[in-house]
Short mmCIF file of C-alpha atoms in Angstrom, two decimals:
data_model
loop_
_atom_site.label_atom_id
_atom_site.label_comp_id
_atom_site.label_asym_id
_atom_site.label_seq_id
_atom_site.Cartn_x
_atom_site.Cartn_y
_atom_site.Cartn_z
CA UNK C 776 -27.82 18.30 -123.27
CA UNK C 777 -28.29 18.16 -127.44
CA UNK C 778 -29.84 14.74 -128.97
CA UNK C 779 -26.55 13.96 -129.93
CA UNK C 780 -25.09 13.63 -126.34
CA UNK C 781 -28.68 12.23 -124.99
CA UNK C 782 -28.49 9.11 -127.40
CA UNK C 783 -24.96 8.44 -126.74
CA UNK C 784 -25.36 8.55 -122.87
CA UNK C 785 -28.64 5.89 -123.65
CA UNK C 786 -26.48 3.96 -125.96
CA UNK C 787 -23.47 3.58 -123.25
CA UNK C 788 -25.88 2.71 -120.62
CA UNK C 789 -27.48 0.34 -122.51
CA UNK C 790 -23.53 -0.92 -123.11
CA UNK C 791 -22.83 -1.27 -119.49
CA UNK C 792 -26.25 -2.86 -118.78
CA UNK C 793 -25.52 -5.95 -121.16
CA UNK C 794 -22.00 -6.33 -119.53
CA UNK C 795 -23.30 -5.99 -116.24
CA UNK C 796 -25.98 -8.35 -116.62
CA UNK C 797 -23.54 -10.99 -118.68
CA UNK C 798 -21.06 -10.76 -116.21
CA UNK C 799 -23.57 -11.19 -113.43
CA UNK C 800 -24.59 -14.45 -115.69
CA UNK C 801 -20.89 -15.85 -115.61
CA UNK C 802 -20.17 -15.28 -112.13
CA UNK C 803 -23.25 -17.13 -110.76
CA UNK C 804 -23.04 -19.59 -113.20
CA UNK C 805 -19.56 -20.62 -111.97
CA UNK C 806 -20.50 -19.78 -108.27
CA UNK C 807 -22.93 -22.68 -108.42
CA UNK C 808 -20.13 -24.89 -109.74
CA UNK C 809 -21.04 -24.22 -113.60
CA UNK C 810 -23.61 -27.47 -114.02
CA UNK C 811 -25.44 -26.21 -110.89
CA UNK C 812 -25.38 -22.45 -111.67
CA UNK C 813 -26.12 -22.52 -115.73
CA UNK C 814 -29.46 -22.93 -115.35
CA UNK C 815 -30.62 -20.96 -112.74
CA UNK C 816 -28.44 -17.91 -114.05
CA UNK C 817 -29.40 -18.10 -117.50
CA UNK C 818 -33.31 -17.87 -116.09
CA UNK C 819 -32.05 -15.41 -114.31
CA UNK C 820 -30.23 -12.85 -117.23
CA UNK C 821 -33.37 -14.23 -119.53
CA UNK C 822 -35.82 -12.86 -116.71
CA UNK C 823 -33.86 -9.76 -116.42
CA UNK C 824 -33.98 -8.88 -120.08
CA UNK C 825 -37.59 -9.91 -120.36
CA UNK C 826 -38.30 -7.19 -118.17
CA UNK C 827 -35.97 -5.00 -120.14
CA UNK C 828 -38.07 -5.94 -123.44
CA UNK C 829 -41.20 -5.15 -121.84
CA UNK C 830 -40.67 -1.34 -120.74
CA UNK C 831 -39.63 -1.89 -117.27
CA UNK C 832 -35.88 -0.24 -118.01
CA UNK C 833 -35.53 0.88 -114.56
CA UNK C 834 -35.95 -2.45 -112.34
CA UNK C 835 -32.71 -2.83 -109.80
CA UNK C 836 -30.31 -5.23 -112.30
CA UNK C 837 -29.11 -7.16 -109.40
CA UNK C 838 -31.83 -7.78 -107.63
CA UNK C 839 -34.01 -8.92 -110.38
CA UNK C 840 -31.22 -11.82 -110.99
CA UNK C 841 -30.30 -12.54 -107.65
CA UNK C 842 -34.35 -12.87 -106.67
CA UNK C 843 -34.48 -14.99 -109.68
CA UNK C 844 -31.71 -17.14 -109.00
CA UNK C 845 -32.68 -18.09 -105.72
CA UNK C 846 -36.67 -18.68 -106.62
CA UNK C 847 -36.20 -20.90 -109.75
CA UNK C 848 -32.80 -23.04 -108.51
CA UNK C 849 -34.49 -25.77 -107.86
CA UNK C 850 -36.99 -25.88 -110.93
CA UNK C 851 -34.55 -24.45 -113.61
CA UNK C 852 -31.99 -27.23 -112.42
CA UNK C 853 -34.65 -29.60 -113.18
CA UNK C 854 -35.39 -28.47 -116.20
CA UNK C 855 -31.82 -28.49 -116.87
CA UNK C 856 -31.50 -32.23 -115.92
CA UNK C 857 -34.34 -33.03 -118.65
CA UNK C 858 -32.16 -30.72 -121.09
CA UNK C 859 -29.12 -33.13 -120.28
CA UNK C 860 -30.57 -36.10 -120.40
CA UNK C 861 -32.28 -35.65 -123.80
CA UNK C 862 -28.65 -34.46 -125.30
CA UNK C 863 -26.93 -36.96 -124.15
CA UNK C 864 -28.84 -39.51 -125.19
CA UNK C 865 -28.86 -38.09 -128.45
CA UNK C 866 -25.43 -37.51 -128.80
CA UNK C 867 -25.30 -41.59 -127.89
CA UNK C 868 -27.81 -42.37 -130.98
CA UNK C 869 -25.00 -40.84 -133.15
CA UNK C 870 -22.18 -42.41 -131.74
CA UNK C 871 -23.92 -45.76 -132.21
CA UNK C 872 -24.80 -44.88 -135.86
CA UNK C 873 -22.37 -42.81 -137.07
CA UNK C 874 -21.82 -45.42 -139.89
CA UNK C 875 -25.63 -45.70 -140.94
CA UNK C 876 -25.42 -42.51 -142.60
CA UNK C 877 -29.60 -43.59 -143.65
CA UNK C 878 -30.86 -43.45 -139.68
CA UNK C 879 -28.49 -40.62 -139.07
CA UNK C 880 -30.52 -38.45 -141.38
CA UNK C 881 -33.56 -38.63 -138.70
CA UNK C 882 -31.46 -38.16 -135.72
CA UNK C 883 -30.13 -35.08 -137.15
CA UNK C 884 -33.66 -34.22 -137.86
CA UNK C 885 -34.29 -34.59 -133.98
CA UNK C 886 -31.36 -32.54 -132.87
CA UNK C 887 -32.83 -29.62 -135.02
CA UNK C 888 -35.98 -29.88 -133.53
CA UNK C 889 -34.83 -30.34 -130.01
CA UNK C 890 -32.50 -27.17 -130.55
CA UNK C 891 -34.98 -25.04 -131.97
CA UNK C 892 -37.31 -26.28 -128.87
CA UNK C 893 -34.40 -25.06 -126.40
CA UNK C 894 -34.44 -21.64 -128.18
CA UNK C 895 -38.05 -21.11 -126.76
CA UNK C 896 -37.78 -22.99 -123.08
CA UNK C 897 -35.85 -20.52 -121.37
CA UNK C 898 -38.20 -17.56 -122.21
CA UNK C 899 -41.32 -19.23 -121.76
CA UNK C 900 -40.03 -20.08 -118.33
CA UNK C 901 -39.35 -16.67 -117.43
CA UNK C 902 -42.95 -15.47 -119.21
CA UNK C 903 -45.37 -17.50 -117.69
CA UNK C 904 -46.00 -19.68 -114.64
CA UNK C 905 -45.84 -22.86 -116.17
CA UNK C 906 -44.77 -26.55 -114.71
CA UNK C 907 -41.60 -27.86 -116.57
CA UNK C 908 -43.59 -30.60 -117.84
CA UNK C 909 -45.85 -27.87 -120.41
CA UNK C 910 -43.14 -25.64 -120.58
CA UNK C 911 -41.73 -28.00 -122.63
CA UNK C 912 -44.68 -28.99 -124.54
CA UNK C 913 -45.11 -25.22 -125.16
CA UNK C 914 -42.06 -24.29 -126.06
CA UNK C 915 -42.48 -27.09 -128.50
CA UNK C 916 -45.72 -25.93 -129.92
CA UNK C 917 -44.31 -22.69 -130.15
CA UNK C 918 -41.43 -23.76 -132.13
CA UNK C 919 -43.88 -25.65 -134.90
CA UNK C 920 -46.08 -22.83 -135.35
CA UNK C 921 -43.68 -19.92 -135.46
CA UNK C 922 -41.10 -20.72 -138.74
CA UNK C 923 -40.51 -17.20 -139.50
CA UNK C 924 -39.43 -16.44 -136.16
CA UNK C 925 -37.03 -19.85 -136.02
CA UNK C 926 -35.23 -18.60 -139.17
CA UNK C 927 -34.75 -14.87 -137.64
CA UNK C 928 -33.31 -16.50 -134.34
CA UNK C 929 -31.18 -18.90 -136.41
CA UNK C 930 -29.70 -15.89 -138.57
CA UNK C 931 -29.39 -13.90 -135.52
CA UNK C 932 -27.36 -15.83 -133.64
CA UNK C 933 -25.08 -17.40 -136.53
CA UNK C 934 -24.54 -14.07 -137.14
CA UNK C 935 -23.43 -13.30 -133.25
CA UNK C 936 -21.44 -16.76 -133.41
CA UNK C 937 -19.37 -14.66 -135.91
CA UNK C 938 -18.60 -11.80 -134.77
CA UNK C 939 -17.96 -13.40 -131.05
CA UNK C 940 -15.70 -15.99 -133.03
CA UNK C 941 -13.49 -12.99 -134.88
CA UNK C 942 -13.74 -10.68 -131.82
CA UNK C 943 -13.90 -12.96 -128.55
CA UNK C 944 -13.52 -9.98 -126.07
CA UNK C 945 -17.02 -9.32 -127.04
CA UNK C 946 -18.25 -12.69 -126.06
CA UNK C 947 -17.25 -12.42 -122.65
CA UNK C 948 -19.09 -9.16 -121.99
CA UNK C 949 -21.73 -9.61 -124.36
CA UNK C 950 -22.28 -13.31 -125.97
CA UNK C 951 -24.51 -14.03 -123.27
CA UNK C 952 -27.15 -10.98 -122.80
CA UNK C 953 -27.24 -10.54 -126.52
CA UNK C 954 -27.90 -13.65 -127.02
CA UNK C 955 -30.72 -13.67 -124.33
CA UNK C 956 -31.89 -10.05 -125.82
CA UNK C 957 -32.18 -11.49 -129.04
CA UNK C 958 -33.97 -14.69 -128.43
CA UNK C 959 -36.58 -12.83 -125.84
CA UNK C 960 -37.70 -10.25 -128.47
CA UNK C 961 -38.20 -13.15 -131.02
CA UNK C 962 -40.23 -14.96 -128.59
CA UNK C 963 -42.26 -12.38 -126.86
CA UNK C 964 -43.40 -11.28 -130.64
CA UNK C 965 -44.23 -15.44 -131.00
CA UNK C 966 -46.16 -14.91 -127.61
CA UNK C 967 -48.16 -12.08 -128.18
CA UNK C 968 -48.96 -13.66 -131.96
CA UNK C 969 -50.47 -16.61 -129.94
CA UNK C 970 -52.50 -14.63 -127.79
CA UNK C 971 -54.22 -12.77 -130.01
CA UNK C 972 -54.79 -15.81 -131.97
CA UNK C 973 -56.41 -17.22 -128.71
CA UNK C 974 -58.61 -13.70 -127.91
CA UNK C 975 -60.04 -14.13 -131.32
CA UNK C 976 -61.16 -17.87 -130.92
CA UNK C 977 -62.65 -16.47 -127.78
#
């Protein structure tokens, strides 16, 4: 088989992989009644792609999730409730201000940050055995010290939004694992800046 026809079998694998894995992301998410599911399915596709990102290209697809799913339901739900609660709450603040355009300005402020935070939860859930209280806190912390790697996230997935928004077949087979794919390599470069910053204070 010539280079040619060796990348473009990789390169269609890879395509079915990300549809797979999306699709496996939509079903469970509405098999657990969508509020139930979302949370425990996206750990799921983010701990699947994770794996993906760090060499292991050959672990069973479905059983990865579906091991996933079941483990973290519980704790990825709660996570999710904190997730809820904090965007509701805001999204109260700016229905009671919306005409006090002066304390808007922080609120907004918030939002970003809490957004940004979001961006790093899910895969520092999936990378380390944390409680949800400090995977908050961490994902937090990672957030602050890591602005290069906010904008390239931010970019990246404007840019997705994009070409979902013109094309939206490709959302439904793709929007979700490429956005997970995109937001784990970000963050696993964040993580292993950290902990080589820690290994030197050491």
């Amino acid at each position: 088989m010539s280079n040619t026809a060796n990348r473009a079998y990789a390169a269609t694998l890879w395509i079915s992989k990300f549809a797979y894995i999306n699709l496996l992301w939509l079903g469970f998410s509405l098999v657990g009644l969508i509020v139930l599911g979302f949370f425990p399915a996206t750990m799921a596709m983010f701990a699947v792609v994770r794996k993906w990102l760090m060499g292991k290209t050959d672990v069973p697809v479905f059983h990865t999730f579906w091991s996933t799913y079941k483990a973290e339901f519980l704790k990825s739900n709660g996570l999710g409730l904190i997730i809820v609660i904090v965007g509701s709450l805001v999204i109260l603040d700016l229905m009671f201000v919306k005409n006090l355009s002066v304390i808007q300005i922080p609120i907004y402020l918030f939002m970003f940050l809490v957004v940004l935070t979001l961006l790093y939860v899910f895969p520092v859930f999936v990378h380390y055995e944390l409680k949800i209280v400090h995977i908050i806190k961490n994902a937090f912390l990672l957030m602050l010290i890591n602005p290069l790697e906010n904008l390239v996230m931010i970019v990246s997935l404007v840019t997705v939004f994009f070409v979902v928004k013109y094309i939206p077949g490709l959302g439904f087979f793709f929007g979700g694992s490429l956005t997970a794919a995109i937001i784990m390599s970000v963050c696993i470069r964040a993580f292993k800046k950290m902990e080589k910053k820690q290994e030197k204070k050491e």
